[in-house]
mmCIF file of C-alpha atoms in Angstrom:
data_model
loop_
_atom_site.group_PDB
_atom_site.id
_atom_site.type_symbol
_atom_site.label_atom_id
_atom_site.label_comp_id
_atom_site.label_asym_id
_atom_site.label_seq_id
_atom_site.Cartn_x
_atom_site.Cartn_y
_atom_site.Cartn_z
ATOM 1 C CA UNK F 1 118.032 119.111 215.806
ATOM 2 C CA UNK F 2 116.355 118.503 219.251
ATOM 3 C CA UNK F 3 118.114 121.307 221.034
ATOM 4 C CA UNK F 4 118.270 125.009 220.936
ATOM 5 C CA UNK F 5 121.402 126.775 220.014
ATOM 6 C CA UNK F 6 121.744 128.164 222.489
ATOM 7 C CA UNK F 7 125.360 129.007 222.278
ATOM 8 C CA UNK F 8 124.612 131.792 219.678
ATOM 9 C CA UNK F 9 124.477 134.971 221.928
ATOM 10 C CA UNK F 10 121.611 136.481 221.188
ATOM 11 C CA UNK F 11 120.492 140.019 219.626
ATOM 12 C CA UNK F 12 124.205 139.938 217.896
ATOM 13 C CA UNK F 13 126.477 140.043 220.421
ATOM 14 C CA UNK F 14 129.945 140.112 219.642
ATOM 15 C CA UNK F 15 132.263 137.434 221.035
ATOM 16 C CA UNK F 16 134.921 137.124 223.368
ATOM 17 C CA UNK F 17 137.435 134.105 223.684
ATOM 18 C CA UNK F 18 136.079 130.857 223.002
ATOM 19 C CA UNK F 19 136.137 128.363 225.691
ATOM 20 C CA UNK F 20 137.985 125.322 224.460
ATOM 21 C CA UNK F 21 135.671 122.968 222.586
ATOM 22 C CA UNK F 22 132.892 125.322 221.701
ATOM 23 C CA UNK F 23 132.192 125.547 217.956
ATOM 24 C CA UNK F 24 134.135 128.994 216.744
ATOM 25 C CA UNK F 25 134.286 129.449 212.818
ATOM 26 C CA UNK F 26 133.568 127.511 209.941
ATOM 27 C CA UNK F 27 134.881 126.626 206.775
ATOM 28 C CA UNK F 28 133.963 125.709 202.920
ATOM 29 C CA UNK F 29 136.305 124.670 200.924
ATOM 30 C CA UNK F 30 134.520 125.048 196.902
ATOM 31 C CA UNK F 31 135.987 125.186 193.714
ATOM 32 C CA UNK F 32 134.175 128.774 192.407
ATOM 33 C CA UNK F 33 135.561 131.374 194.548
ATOM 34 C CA UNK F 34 133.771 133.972 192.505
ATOM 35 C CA UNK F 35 130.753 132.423 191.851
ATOM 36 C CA UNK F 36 130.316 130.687 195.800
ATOM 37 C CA UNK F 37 131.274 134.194 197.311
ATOM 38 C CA UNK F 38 128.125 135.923 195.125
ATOM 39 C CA UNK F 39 126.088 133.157 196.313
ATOM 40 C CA UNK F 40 126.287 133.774 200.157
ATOM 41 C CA UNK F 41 126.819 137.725 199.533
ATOM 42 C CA UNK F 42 123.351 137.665 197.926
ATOM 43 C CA UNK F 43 121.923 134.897 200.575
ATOM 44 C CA UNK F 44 123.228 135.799 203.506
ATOM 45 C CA UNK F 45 123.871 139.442 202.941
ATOM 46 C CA UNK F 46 127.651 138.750 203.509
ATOM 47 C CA UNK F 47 130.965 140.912 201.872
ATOM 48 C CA UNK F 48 134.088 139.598 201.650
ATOM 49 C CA UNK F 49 138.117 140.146 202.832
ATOM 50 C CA UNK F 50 141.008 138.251 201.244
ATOM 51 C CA UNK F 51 143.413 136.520 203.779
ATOM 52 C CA UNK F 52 144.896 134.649 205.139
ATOM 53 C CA UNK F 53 147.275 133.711 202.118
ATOM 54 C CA UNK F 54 148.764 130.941 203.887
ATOM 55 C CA UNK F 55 145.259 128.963 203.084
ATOM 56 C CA UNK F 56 145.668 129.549 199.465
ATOM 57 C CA UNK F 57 143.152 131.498 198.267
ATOM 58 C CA UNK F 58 140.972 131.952 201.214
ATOM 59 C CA UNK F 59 138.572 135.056 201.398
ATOM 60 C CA UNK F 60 136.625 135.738 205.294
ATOM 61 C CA UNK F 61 132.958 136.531 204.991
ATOM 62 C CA UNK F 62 132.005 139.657 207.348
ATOM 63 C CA UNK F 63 129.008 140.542 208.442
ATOM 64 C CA UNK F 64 128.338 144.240 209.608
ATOM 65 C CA UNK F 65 132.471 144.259 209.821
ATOM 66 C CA UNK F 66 132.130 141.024 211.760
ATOM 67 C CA UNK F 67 133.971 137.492 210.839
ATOM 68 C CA UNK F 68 131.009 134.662 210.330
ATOM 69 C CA UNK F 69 132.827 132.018 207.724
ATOM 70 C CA UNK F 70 135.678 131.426 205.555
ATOM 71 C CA UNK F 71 135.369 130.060 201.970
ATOM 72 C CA UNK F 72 138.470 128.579 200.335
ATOM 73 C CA UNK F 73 139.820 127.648 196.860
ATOM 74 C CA UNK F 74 139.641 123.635 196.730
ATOM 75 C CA UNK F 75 143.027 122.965 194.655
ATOM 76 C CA UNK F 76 142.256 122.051 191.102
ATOM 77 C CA UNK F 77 143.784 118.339 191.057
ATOM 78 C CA UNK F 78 142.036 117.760 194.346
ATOM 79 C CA UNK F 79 138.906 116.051 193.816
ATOM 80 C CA UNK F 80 137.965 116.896 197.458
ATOM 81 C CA UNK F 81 134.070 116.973 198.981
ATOM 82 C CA UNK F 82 132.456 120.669 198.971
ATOM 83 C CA UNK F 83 131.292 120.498 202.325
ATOM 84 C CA UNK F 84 130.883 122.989 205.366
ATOM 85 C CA UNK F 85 133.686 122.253 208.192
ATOM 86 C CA UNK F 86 132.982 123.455 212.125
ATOM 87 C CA UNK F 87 136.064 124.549 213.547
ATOM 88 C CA UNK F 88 136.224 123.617 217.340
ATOM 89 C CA UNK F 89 138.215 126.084 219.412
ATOM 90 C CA UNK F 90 141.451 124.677 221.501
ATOM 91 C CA UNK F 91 143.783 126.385 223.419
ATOM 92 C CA UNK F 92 146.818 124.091 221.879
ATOM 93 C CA UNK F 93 146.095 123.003 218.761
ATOM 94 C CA UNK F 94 149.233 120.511 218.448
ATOM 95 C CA UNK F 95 148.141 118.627 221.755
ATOM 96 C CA UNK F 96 144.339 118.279 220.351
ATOM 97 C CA UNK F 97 145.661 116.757 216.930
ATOM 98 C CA UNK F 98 147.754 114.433 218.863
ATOM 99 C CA UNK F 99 144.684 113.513 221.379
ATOM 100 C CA UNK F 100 142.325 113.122 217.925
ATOM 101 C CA UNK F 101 144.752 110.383 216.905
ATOM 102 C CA UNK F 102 145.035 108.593 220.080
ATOM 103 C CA UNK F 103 141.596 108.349 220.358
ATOM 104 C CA UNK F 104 141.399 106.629 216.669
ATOM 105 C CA UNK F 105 140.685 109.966 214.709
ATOM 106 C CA UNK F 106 142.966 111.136 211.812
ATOM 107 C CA UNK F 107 144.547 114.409 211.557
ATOM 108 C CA UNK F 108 144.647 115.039 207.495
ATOM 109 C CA UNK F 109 146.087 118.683 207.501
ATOM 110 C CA UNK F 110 148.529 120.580 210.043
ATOM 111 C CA UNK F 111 148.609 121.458 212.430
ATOM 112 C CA UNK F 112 149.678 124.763 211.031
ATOM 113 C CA UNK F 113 150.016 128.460 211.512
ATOM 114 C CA UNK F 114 147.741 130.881 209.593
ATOM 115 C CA UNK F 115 149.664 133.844 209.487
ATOM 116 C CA UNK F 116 149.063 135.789 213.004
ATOM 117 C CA UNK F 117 144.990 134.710 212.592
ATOM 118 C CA UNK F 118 146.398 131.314 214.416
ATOM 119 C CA UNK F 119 146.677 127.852 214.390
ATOM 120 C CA UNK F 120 144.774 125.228 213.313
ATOM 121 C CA UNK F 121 144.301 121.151 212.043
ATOM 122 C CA UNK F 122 141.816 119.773 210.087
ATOM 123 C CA UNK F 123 140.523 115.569 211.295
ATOM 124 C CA UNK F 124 138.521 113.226 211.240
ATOM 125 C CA UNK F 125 136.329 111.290 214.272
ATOM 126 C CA UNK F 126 136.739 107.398 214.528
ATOM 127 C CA UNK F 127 133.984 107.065 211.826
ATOM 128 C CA UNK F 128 135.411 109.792 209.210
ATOM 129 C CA UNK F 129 133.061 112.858 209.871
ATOM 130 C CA UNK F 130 135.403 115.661 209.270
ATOM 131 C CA UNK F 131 136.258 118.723 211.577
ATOM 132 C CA UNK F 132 138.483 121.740 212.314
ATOM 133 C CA UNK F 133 140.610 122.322 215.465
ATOM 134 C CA UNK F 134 141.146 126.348 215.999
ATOM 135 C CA UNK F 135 143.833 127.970 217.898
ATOM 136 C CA UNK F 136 142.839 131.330 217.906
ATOM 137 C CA UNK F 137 145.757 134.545 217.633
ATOM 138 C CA UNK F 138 144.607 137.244 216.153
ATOM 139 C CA UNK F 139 141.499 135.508 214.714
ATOM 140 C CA UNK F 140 139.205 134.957 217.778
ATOM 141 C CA UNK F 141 136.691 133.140 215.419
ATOM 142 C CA UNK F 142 133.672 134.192 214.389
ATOM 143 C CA UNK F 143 132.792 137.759 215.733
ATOM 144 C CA UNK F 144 128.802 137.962 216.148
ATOM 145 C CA UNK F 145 126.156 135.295 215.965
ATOM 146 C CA UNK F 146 122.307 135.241 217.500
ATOM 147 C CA UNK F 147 121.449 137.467 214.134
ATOM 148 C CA UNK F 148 120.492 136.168 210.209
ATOM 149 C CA UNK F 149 123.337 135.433 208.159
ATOM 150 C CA UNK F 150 125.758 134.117 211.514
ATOM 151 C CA UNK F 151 126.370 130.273 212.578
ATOM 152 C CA UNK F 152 123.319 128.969 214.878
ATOM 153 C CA UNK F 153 124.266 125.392 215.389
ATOM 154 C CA UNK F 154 126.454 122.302 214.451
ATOM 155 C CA UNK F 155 124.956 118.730 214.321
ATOM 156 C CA UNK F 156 127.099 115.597 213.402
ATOM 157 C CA UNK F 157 125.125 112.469 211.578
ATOM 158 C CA UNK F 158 126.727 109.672 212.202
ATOM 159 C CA UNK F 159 125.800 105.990 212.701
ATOM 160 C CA UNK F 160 125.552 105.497 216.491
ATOM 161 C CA UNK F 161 126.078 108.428 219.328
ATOM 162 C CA UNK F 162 127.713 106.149 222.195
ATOM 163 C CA UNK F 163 131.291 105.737 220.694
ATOM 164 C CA UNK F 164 131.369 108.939 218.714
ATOM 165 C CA UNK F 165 130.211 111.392 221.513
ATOM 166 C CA UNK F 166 132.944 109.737 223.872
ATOM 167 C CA UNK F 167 135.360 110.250 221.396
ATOM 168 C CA UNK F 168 134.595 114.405 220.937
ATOM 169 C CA UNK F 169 134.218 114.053 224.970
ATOM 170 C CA UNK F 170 137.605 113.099 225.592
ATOM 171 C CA UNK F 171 139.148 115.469 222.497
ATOM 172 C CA UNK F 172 137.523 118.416 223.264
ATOM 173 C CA UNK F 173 136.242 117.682 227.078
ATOM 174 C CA UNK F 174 132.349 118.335 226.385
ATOM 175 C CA UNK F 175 129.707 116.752 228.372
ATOM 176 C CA UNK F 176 126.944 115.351 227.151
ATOM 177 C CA UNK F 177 123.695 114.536 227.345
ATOM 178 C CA UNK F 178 121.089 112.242 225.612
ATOM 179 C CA UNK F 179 117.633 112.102 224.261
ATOM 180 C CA UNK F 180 115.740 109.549 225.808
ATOM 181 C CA UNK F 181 113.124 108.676 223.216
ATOM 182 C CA UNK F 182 112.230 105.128 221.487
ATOM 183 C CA UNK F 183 114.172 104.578 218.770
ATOM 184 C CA UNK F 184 115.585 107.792 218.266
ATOM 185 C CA UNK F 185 119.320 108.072 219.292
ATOM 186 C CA UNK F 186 120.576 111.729 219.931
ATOM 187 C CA UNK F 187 123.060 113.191 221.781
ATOM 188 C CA UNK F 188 123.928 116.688 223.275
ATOM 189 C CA UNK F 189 127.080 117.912 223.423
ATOM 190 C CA UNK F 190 127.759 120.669 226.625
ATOM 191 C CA UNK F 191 130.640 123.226 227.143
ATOM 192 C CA UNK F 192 130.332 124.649 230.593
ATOM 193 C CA UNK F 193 126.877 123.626 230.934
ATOM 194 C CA UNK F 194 125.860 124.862 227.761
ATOM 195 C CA UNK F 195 124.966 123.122 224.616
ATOM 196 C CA UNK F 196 127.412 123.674 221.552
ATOM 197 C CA UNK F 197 126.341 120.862 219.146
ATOM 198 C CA UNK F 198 124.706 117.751 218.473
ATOM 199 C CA UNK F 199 124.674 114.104 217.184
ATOM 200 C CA UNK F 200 122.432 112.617 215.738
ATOM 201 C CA UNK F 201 122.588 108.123 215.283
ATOM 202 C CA UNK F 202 120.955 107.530 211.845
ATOM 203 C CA UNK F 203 122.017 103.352 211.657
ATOM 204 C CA UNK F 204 121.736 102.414 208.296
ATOM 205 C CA UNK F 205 119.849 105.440 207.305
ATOM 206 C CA UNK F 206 122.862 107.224 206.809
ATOM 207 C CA UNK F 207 123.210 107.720 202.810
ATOM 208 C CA UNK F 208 126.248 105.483 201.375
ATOM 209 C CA UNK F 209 127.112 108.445 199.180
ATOM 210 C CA UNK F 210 128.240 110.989 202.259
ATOM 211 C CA UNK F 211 128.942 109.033 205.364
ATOM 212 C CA UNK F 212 129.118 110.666 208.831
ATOM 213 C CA UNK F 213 129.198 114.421 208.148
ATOM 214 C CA UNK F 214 128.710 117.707 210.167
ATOM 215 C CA UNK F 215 126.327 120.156 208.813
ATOM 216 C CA UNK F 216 125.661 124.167 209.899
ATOM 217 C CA UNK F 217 123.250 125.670 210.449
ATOM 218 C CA UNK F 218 122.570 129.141 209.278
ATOM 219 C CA UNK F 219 120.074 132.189 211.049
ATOM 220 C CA UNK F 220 117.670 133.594 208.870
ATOM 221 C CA UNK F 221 114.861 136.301 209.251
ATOM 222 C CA UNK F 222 112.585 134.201 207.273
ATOM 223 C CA UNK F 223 113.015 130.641 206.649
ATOM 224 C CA UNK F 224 110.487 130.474 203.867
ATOM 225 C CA UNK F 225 111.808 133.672 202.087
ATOM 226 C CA UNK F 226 115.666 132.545 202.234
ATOM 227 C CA UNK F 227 114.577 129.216 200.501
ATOM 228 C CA UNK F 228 113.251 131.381 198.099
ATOM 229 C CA UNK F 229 115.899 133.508 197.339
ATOM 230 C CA UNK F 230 117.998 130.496 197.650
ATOM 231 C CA UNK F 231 116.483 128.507 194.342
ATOM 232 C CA UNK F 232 116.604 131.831 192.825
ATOM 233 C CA UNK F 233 120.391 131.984 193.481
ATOM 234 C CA UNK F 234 120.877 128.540 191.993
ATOM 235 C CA UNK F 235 120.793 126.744 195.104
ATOM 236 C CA UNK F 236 118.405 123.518 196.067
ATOM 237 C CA UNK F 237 115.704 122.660 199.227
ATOM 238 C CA UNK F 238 116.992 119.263 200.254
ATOM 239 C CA UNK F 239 114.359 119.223 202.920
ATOM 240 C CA UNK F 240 111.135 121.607 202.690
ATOM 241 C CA UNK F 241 110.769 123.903 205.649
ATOM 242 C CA UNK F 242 109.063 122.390 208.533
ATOM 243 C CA UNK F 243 108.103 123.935 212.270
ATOM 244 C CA UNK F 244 110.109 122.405 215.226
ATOM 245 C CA UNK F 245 110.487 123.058 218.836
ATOM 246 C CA UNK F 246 113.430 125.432 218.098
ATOM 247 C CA UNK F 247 112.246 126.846 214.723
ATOM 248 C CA UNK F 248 111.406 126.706 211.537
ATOM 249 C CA UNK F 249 113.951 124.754 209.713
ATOM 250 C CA UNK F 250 115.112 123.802 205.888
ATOM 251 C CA UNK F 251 117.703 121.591 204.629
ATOM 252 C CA UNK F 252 119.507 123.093 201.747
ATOM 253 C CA UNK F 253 122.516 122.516 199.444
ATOM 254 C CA UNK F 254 124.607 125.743 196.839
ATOM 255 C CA UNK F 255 125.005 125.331 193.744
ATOM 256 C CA UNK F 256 128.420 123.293 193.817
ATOM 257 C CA UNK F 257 126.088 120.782 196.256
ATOM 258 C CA UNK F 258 127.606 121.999 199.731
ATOM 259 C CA UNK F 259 125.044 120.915 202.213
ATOM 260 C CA UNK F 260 123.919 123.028 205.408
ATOM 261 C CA UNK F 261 120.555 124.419 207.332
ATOM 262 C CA UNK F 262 118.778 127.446 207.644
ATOM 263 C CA UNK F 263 116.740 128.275 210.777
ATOM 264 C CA UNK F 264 114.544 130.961 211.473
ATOM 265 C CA UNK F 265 114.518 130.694 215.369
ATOM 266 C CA UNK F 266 111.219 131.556 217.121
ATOM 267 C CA UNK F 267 109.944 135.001 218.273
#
C-alpha cells in the first residue's frame, strides 16, 4: 500500500453517488452466516439487516444506521473461495460486463437485478483476480467511510501492473499512475484525479495457493488493539502490524480464512 486512501471522506461523511469506477461496497461470501456476522459485529462494532433475498441469504452490515459490507451465504455444494470482493460502481452494469469480456475478463455471475438495491455482475480481470460491478438503485453503496469499522482502501496483487492496470483502465476508465522505484512495480489507480485503489506486481512471489486477488482494507482506532481483539475472536495476524507512510497496518485473515487489512490511519 504506497498510497493514501484517500477516497474515504474523512471524519465519516456520508456518501453521495459514486462516480463510475470508484470502489462502492464490498462483499464476503462465507459459509457461517451466524458465526461470520458475530465475528465482524464484535470486531468492527457492526449490526446487521437481512436483504436483499434475491442474493440468497445475504445480511448488510450497518454502521451507526449506515451500509459498510454485505456478507452472504456461500451455497453448500459450492466449494467456492471465502474471500472479500470490491464492488466497482458503473452507471450500466450490462455494458461493463460486456466491456470486462472484450477486454479478456470473465463475467461468472449476472448481470442481475437485486431487488430495487440495483444491479450488479460479479468477474474476473485477464489474470483471474475477482471483482464486483455495482449499479446502484436504491442501494447507493456503502453509506459512510473515513471512520473505524468502514472500507479504507482496495489493492489488487497480481503478477505484473502494465497489462492488468490497462485492462481496469479501459473497463472502468481510471487513470493511473506508477511508482517509480527499483524493483518494486506498483500502480495507482485515479477516478477524477483521485486515487481509488491499487496494484501491486508481486512476479513469482505471488503464492500458488491464491493467485491474483483483491484484498480490503478496514479503519480501525487502534491497529494494535483490533489485532488483539481479533485473535481473541478466533481470527489470525497474517502480517504483524508495522508503521508505513499512510499508517499503521496488519494483514489479517477470520476464522473461515477470509483475508483483508486493518489500518489505523495517522493522526
Amino acid at each position: 500500500m504506497t498510497e493514501a486512501p484517500e477516497s474515504a471522506r474523512p471524519n465519516g461523511e456520508a456518501h453521495a453517488r459514486y462516480t463510475p469506477g470508484t470502489p462502492c461496497w464490498v462483499s464476503l461470501m462465507v459459509h457461517g452466516m451466524a458465526s461470520t456476522q458475530a465475528f465482524y459485529g464484535e470486531l468492527f462494532d457492526w449490526e446487521f439487516e437481512p436483504g436483499p433475498r434475491q442474493l440468497g441469504p445475504y445480511a448488510r452490515a450497518l454502521l451507526d444506521g449506515h451500509e459498510v459490507a454485505g456478507i452472504g451465504q456461500l451455497p453448500p455444494d459450492r466449494h467456492l473461495p471465502v474471500a472479500w470482493t470490491p464492488y466497482f460502481a458503473s452507471d450500466d452494469v450490462d455494458l461493463t460486463a460486456e466491456t470486462v469480456r472484450l477486454c479478456g475478463g470473465t463475467i461468472g455471475v449476472g448481470p442481475l437485478d437485486a431487488a430495487d438495491a440495483g444491479r450488479l455482475a460479479l468477474g474476473s480481470d485477464l489474470s483471474g483476480a475477482v471483482f464486483g460491478i455495482w449499479q446502484a438503485a436504491a442501494h447507493r453503496g456503502t453509506g459512510i467511510t473515513g471512520v473505524p469499522g468502514t472500507p479504507a482502501w482496495n489493492e489488487l496483487t497480481t503478477f505484473e501492473t502494465a497489462s492488468v492496470a490497462k485492462f481496469y483502465e479501459t473497463v472502468f476508465g481510471f487513470t493511473e499512475e506508477p511508482v517509480v522505484s527499483a524493483g518494486f512495480d506498483y500502480m495507482t489507480l485515479y477516478v477524477d484525479g483521485r486515487p481509488v485503489a491499487g496494484v501491486h506486481g508481486v512476479g513469482h512471489a505471488l503464492p500458488r495457493d491464491r493467485g491474483p486477488h483483491w484484498t480490503t482494507y478496514f479503519e480501525v482506532a487502534d491497529t494494535d488493539d483490533a489485532l488483539e481483539r481479533l485473535v481473541g475472536l478466533g481470527g489470525q495476524v497474517l502480517e504483524p502490524a508495522r508503521d508505513t507512510a499512510h499508517g499503521r497496518v496488519a494483514a489479517v485473515a477470520d476464522p473461515e480464512g477470509a483475508r483483508f487489512s486493518l489500518i489505523e490511519s495517522p493522526r
